[in-house]
Short mmCIF file of the C-alpha atoms (twelve columns), coordinates in Angstrom:
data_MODEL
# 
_entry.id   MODEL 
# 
loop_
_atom_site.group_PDB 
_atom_site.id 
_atom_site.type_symbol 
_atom_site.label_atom_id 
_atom_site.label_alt_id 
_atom_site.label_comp_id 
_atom_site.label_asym_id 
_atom_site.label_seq_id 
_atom_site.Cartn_x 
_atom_site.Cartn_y 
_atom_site.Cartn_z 
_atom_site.pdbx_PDB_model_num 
ATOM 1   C CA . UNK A 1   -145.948 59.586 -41.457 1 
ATOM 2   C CA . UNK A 2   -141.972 59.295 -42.220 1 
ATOM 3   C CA . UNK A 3   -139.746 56.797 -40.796 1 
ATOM 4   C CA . UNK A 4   -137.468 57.472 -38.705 1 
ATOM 5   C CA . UNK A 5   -133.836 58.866 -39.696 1 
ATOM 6   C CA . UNK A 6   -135.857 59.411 -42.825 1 
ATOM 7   C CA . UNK A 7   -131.981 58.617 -45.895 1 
ATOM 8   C CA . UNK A 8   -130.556 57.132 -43.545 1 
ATOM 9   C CA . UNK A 9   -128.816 53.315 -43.952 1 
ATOM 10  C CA . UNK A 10  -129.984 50.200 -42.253 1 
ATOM 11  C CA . UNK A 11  -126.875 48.299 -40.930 1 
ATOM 12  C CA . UNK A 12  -126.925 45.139 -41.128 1 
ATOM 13  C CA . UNK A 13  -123.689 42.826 -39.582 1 
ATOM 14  C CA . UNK A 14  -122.671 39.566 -41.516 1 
ATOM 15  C CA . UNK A 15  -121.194 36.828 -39.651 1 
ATOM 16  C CA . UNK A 16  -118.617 35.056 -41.602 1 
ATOM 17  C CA . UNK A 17  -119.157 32.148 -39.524 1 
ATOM 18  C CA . UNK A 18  -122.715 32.243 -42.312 1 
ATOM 19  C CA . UNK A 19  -125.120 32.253 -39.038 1 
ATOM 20  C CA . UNK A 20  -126.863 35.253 -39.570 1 
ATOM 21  C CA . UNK A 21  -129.465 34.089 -42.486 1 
ATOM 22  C CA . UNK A 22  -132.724 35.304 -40.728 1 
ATOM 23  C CA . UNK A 23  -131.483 38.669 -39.605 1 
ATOM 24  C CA . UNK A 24  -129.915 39.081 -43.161 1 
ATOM 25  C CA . UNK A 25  -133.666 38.451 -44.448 1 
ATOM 26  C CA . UNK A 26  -135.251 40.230 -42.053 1 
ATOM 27  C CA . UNK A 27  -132.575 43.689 -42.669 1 
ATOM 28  C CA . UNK A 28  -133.482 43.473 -47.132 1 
ATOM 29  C CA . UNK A 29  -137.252 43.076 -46.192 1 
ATOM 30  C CA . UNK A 30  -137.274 46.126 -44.135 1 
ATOM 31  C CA . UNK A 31  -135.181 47.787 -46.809 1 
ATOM 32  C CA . UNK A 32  -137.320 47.160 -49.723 1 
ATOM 33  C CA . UNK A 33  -140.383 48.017 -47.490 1 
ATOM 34  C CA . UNK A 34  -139.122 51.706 -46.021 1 
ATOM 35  C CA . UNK A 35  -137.017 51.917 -49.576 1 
ATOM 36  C CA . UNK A 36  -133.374 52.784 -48.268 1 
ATOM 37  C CA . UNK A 37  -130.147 51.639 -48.761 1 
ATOM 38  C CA . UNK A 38  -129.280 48.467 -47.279 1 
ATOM 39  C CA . UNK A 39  -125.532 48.535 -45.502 1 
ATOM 40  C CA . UNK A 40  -123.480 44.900 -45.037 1 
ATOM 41  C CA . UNK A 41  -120.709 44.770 -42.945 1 
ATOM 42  C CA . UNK A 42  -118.340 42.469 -41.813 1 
ATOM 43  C CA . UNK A 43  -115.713 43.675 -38.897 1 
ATOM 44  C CA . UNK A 44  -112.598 41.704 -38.873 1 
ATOM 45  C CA . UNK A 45  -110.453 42.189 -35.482 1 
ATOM 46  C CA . UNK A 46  -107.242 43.337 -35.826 1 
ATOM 47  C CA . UNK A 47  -104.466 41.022 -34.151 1 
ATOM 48  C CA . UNK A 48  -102.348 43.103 -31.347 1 
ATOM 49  C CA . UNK A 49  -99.910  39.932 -31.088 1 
ATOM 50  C CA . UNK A 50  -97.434  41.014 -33.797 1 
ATOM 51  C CA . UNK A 51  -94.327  38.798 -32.481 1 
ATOM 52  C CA . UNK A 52  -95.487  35.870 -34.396 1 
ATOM 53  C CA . UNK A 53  -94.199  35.077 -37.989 1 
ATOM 54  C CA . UNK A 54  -98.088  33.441 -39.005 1 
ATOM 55  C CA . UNK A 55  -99.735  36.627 -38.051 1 
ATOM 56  C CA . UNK A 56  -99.705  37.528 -41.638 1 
ATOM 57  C CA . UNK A 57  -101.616 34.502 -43.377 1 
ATOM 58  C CA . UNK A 58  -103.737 34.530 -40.418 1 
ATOM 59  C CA . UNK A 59  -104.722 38.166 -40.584 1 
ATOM 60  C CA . UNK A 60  -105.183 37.481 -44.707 1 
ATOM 61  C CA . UNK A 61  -107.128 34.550 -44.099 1 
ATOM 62  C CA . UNK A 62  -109.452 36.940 -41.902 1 
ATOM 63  C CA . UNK A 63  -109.734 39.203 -44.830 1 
ATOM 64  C CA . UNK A 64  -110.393 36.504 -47.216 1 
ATOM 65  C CA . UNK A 65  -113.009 34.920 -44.960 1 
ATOM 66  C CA . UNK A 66  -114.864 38.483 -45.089 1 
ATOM 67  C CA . UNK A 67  -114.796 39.600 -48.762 1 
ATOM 68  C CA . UNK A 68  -116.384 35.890 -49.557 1 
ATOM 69  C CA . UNK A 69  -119.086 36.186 -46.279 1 
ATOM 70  C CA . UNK A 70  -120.136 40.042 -48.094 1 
ATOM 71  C CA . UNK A 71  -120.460 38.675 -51.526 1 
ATOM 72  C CA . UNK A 72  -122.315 35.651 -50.673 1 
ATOM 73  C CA . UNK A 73  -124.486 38.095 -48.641 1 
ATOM 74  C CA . UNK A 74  -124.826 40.304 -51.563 1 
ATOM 75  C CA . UNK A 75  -125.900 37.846 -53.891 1 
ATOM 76  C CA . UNK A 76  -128.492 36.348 -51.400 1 
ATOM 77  C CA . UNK A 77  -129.951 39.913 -50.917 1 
ATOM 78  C CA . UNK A 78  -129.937 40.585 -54.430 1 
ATOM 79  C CA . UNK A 79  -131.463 37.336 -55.248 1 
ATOM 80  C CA . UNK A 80  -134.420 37.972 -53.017 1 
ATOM 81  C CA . UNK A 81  -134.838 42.069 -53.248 1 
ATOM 82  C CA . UNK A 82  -133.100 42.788 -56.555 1 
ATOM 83  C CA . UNK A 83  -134.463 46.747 -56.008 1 
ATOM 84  C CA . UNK A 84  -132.020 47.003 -52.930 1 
ATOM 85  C CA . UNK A 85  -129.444 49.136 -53.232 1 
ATOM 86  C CA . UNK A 86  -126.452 47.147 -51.288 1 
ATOM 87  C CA . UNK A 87  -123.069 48.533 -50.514 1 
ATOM 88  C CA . UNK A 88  -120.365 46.361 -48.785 1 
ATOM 89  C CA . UNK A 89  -117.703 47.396 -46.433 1 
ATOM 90  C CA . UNK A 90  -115.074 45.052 -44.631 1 
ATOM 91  C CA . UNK A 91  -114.262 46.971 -42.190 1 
ATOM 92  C CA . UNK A 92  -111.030 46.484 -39.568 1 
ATOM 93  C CA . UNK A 93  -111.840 46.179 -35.976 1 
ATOM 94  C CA . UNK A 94  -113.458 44.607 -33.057 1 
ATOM 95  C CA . UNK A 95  -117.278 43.265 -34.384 1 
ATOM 96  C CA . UNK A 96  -118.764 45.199 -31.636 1 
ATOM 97  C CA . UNK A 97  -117.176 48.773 -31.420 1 
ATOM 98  C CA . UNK A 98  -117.341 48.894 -35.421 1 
ATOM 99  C CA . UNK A 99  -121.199 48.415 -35.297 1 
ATOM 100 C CA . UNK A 100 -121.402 50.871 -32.584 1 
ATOM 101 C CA . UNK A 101 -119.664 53.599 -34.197 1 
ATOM 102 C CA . UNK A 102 -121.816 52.788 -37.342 1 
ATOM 103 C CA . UNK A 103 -125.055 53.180 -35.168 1 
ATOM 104 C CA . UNK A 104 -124.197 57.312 -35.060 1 
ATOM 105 C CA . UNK A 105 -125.444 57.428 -38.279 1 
ATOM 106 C CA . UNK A 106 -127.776 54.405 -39.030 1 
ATOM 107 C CA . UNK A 107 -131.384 54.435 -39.117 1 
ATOM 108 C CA . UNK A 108 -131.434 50.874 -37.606 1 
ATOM 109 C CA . UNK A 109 -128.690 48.129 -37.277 1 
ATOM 110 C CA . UNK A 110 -129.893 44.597 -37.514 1 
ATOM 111 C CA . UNK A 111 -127.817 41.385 -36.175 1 
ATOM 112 C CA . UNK A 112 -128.520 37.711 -36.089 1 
ATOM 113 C CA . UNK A 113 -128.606 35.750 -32.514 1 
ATOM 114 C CA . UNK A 114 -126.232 32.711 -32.702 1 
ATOM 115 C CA . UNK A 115 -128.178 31.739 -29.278 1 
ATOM 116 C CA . UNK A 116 -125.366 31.766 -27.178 1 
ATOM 117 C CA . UNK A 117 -125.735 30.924 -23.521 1 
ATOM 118 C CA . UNK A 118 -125.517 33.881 -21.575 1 
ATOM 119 C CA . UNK A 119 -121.905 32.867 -20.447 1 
ATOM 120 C CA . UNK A 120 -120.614 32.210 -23.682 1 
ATOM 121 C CA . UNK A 121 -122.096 35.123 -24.609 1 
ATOM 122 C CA . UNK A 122 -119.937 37.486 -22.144 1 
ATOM 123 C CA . UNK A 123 -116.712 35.024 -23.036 1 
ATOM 124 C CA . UNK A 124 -117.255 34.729 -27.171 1 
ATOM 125 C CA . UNK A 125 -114.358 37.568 -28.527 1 
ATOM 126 C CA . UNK A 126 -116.814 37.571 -31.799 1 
ATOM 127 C CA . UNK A 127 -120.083 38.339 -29.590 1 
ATOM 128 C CA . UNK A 128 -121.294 41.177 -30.815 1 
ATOM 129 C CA . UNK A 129 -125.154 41.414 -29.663 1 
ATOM 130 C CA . UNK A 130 -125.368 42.266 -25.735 1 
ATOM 131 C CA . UNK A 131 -122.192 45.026 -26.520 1 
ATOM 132 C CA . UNK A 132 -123.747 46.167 -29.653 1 
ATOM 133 C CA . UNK A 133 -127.587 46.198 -27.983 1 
ATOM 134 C CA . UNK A 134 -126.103 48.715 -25.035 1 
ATOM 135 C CA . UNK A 135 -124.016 50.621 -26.445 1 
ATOM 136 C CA . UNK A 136 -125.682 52.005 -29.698 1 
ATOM 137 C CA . UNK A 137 -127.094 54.925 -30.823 1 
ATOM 138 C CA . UNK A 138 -129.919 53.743 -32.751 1 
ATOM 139 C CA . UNK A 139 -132.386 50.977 -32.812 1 
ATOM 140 C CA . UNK A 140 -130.564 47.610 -32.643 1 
ATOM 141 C CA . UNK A 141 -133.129 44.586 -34.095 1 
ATOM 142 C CA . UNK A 142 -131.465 41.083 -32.886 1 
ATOM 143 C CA . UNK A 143 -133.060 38.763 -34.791 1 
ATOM 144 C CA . UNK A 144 -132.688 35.096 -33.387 1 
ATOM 145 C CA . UNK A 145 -136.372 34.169 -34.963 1 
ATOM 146 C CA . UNK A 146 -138.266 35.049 -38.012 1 
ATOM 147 C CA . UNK A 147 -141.324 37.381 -37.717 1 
ATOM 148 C CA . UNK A 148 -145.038 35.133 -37.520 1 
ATOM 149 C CA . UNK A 149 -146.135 36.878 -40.755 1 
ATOM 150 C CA . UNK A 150 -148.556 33.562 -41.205 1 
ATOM 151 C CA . UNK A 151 -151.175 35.002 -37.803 1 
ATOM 152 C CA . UNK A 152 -154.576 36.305 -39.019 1 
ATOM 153 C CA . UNK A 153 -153.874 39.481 -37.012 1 
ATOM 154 C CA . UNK A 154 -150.406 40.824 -37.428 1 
ATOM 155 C CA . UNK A 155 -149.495 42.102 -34.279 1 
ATOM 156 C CA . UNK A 156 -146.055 43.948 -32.681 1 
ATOM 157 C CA . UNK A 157 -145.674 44.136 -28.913 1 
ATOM 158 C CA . UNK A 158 -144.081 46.976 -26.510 1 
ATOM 159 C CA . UNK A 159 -143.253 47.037 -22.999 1 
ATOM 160 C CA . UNK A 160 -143.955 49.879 -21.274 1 
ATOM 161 C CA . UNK A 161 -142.686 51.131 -17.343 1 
ATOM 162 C CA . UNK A 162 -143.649 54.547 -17.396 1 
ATOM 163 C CA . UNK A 163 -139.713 55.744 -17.966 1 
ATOM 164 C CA . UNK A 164 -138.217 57.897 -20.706 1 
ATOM 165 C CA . UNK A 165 -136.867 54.779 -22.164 1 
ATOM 166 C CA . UNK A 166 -139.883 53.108 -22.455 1 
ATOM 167 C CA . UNK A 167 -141.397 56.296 -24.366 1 
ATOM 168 C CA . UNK A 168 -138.860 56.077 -26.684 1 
ATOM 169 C CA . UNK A 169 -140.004 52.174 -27.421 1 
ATOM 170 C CA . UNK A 170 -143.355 53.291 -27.524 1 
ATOM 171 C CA . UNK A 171 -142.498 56.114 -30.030 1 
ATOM 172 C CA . UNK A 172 -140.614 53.874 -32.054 1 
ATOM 173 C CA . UNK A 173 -143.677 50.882 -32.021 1 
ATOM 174 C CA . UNK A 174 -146.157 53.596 -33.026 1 
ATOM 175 C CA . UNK A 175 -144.120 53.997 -35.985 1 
ATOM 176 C CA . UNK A 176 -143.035 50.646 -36.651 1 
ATOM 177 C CA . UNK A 177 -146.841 49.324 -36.699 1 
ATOM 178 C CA . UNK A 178 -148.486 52.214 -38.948 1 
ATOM 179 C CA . UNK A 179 -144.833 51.241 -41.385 1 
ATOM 180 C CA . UNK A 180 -146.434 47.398 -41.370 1 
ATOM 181 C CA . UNK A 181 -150.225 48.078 -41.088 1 
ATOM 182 C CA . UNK A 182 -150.562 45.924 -38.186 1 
ATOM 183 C CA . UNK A 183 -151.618 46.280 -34.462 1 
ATOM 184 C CA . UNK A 184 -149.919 47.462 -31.461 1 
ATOM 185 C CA . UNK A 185 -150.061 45.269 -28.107 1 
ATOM 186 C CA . UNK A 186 -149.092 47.622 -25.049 1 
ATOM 187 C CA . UNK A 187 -147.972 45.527 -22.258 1 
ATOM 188 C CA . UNK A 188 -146.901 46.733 -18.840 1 
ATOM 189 C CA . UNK A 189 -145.845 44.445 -16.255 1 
ATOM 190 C CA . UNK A 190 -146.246 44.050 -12.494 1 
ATOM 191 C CA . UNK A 191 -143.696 42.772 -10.455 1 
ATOM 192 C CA . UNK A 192 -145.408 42.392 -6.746  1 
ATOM 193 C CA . UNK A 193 -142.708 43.423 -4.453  1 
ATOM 194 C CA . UNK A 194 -141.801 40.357 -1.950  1 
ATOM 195 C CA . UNK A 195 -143.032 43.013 0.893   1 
ATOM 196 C CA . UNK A 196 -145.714 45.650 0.614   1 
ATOM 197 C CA . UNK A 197 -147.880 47.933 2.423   1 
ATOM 198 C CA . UNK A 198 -150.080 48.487 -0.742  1 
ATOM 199 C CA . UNK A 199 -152.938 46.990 -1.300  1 
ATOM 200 C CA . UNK A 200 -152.593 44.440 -4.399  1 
ATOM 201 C CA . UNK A 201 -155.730 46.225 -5.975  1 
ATOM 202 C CA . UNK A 202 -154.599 49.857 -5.433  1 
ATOM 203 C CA . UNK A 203 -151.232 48.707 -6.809  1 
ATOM 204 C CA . UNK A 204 -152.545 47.266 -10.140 1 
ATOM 205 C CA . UNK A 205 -154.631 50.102 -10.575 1 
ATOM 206 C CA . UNK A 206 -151.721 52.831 -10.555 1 
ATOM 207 C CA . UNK A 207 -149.935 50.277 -13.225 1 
ATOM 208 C CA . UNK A 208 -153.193 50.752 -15.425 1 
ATOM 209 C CA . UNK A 209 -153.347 54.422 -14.885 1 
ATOM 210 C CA . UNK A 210 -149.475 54.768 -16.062 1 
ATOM 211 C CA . UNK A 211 -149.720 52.669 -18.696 1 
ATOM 212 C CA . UNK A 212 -153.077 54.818 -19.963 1 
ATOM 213 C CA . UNK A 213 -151.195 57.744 -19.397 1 
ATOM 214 C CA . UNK A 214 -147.682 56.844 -21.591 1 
ATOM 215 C CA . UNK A 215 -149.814 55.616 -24.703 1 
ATOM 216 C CA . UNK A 216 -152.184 58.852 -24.065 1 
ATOM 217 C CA . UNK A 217 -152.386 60.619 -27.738 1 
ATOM 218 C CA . UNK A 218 -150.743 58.305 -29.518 1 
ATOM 219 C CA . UNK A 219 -153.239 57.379 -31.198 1 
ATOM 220 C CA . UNK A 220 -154.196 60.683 -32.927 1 
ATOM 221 C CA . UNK A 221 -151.131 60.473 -34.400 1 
ATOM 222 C CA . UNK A 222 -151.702 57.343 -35.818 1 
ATOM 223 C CA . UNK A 223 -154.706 56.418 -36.378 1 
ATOM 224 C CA . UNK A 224 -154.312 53.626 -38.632 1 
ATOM 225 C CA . UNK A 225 -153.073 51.567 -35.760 1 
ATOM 226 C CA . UNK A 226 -155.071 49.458 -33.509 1 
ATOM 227 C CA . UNK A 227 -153.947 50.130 -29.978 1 
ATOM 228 C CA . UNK A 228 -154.386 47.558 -27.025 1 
ATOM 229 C CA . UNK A 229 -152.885 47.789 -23.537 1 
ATOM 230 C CA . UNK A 230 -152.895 45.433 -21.119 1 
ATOM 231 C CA . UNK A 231 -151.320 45.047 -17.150 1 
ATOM 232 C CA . UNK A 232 -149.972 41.635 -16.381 1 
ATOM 233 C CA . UNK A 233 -148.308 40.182 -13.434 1 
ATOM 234 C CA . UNK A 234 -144.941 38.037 -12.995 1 
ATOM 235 C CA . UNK A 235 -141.503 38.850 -14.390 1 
ATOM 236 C CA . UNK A 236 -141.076 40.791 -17.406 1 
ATOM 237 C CA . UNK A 237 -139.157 38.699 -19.167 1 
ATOM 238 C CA . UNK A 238 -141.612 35.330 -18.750 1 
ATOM 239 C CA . UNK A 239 -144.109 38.132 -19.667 1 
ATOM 240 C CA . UNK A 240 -143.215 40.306 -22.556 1 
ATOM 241 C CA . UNK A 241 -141.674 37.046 -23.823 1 
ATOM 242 C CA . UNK A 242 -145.098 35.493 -23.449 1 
ATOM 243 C CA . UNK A 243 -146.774 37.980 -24.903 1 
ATOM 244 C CA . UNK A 244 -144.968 38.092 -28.104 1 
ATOM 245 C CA . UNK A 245 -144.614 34.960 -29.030 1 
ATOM 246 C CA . UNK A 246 -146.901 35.510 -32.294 1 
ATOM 247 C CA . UNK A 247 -145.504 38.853 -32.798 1 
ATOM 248 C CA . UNK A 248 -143.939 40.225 -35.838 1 
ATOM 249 C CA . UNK A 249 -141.313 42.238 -32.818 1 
ATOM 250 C CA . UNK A 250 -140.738 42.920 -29.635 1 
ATOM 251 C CA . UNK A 251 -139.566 46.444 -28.803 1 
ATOM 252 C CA . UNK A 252 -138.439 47.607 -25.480 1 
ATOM 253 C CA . UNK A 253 -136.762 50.765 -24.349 1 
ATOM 254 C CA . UNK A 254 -132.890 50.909 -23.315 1 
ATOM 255 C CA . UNK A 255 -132.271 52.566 -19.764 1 
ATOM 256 C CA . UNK A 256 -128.414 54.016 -20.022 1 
ATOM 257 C CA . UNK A 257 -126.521 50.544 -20.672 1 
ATOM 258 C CA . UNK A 258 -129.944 48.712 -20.915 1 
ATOM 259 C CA . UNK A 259 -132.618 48.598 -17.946 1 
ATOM 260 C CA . UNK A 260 -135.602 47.953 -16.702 1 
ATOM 261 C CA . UNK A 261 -137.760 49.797 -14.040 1 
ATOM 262 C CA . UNK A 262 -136.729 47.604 -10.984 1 
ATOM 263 C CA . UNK A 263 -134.104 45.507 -12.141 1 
ATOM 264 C CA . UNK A 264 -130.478 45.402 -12.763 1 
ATOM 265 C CA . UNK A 265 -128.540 46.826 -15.572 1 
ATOM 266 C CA . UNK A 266 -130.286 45.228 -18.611 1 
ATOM 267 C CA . UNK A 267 -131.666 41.815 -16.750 1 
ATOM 268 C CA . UNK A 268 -134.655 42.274 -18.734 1 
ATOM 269 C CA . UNK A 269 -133.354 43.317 -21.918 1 
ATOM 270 C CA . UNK A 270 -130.750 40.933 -21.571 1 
ATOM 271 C CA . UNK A 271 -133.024 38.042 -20.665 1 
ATOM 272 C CA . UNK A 272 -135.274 39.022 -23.397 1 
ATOM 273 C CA . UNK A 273 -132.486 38.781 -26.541 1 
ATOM 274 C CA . UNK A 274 -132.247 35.069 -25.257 1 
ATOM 275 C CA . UNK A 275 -135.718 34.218 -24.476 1 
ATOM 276 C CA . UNK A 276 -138.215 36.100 -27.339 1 
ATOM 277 C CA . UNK A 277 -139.054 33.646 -30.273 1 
ATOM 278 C CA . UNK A 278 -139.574 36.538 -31.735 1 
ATOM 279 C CA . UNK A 279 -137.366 39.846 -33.573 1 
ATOM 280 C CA . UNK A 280 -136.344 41.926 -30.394 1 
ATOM 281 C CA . UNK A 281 -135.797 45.617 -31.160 1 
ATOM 282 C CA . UNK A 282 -134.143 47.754 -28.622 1 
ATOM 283 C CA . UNK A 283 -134.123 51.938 -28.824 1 
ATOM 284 C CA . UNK A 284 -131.898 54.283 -26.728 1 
ATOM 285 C CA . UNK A 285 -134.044 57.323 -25.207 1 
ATOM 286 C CA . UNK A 286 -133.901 59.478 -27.799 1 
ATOM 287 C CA . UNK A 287 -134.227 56.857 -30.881 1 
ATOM 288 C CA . UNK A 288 -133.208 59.381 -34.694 1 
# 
């Protein structure tokens, strides 16, 4: 099978703050392994205050801060996947929109987590991953935690709800596992509603026969992956979190501006990028 986006770049965004050492490992690993061309970049805002005399040595020290925060990068890439072929590019902008607009044409873009509370998240100008994680039009890895590479079965993990989204992560884990050579742990949740008419029983049962029916045929297409699905109950997040805590990822599917069958705009996905101790990939519906 080809990957995905088959020439395109992996993205991957460099902090100059120096935080992002896992997801920098994480982006040359999968570079070497699908054998593309890793892409570092480091966004540097533009100030829209230009009234005051120090804007200029700020807005160079900005620059400066970059350039060294892509070399160092570069040299710790090249140190550990010398085959890599790297380009750098400091670009000028807002973190966030600059990653987004890369996404168009990206087979993947990979970030590091600097595990942010959710408030600081929303309030941090730099924050780039719940913005970037929406709004992209690829696959966005956040990697806050290194893959368990040392379990005797190496396993990913996908949540499934039955919507297009959710195809689209299951899509995208098919791939992902028969890339690795590992299993594939389908997991679909159920919520119980606070009030219902439906029998507990009869209500798990429809959650197995969905979940059947969205990894249906998948594996004929790949057959070198070991499939498993399973129903749980409680919240997705406490769940899928659960679930993949010896997983090499996590992937989920992206309703709109992030979703979840139930829930508010991206609660799960959103609770998920700060409570998975493990890679969390993300896909829109239609993943390239």
């Amino acid at each position: 099978m080809t990957d995905i986006a088959e020439g395109r770049d992996l993205v991957v965004g460099i902090d100059p703050t120096g935080t992002g050492e896992l997801a920098l490992a994480w982006a040359v690993d999968e570079a070497n392994r699908r054998k593309v061309r890793l892409r570092l970049v480091t966004a540097v805002p533009l100030r829209h205050d230009t009234q005051h005399v120090d804007d200029g040595p700020h807005q160079a020290a900005l620059q400066h801060a970059g350039k060294d925060a892509l070399k160092k990068a570069a040299v710790w890439a090249d140190a550990r996947h010398p085959d890599v072929e790297l380009t750098l590019d400091l670009l000028a902008g807002a973190p966030a929109p600059v990653l987004c607009k890369l996404s168009r044409h990206a087979r993947m873009v990979i970030l590091g987590s600097r595990h942010l509370s959710r408030v600081h998240e929303a309030l941090d100008d730099g924050a780039v991953v719940l913005p970037v994680t929406a709004r992209a039009q690829c696959p966005v890895v956040v990697v806050g935690d290194a893959e368990h590479v040392t379990q005797e079965s190496a396993h990913l993990v996908v949540g499934v709800d039955g919507s297009e989204p959710s195809k689209a992560a299951i899509d995208l884990a098919f791939r992902e596992a028969s890339l690795r050579g590992c299993a594939l742990r389908a997991i679909s949740v159920w919520h119980a509603p606070a009030f219902s008419f439906q029998e507990d029983a009869a209500a798990r049962q429809a959650q197995r026969r969905m979940l059947s029916e969205a990894v249906a045929g998948w594996s004929e297409q790949y057959p070198d992956v070991a499939l498993t699905h399973e129903v749980s109950a409680g919240h997705p997040v406490e769940v899928l979190a659960q679930a993949a805590e010896h997983a090499l990822a996590l992937i989920v599917g992206r309703r709109g501006n992030g979703g979840y069958t139930g829930m508010r705009l991206g609660s799960v996905v959103h609770g998920l990028l700060h409570r998975a101790h493990c890679p969390v990939i993300t896909t829109p519906t239609a993943p390239r």
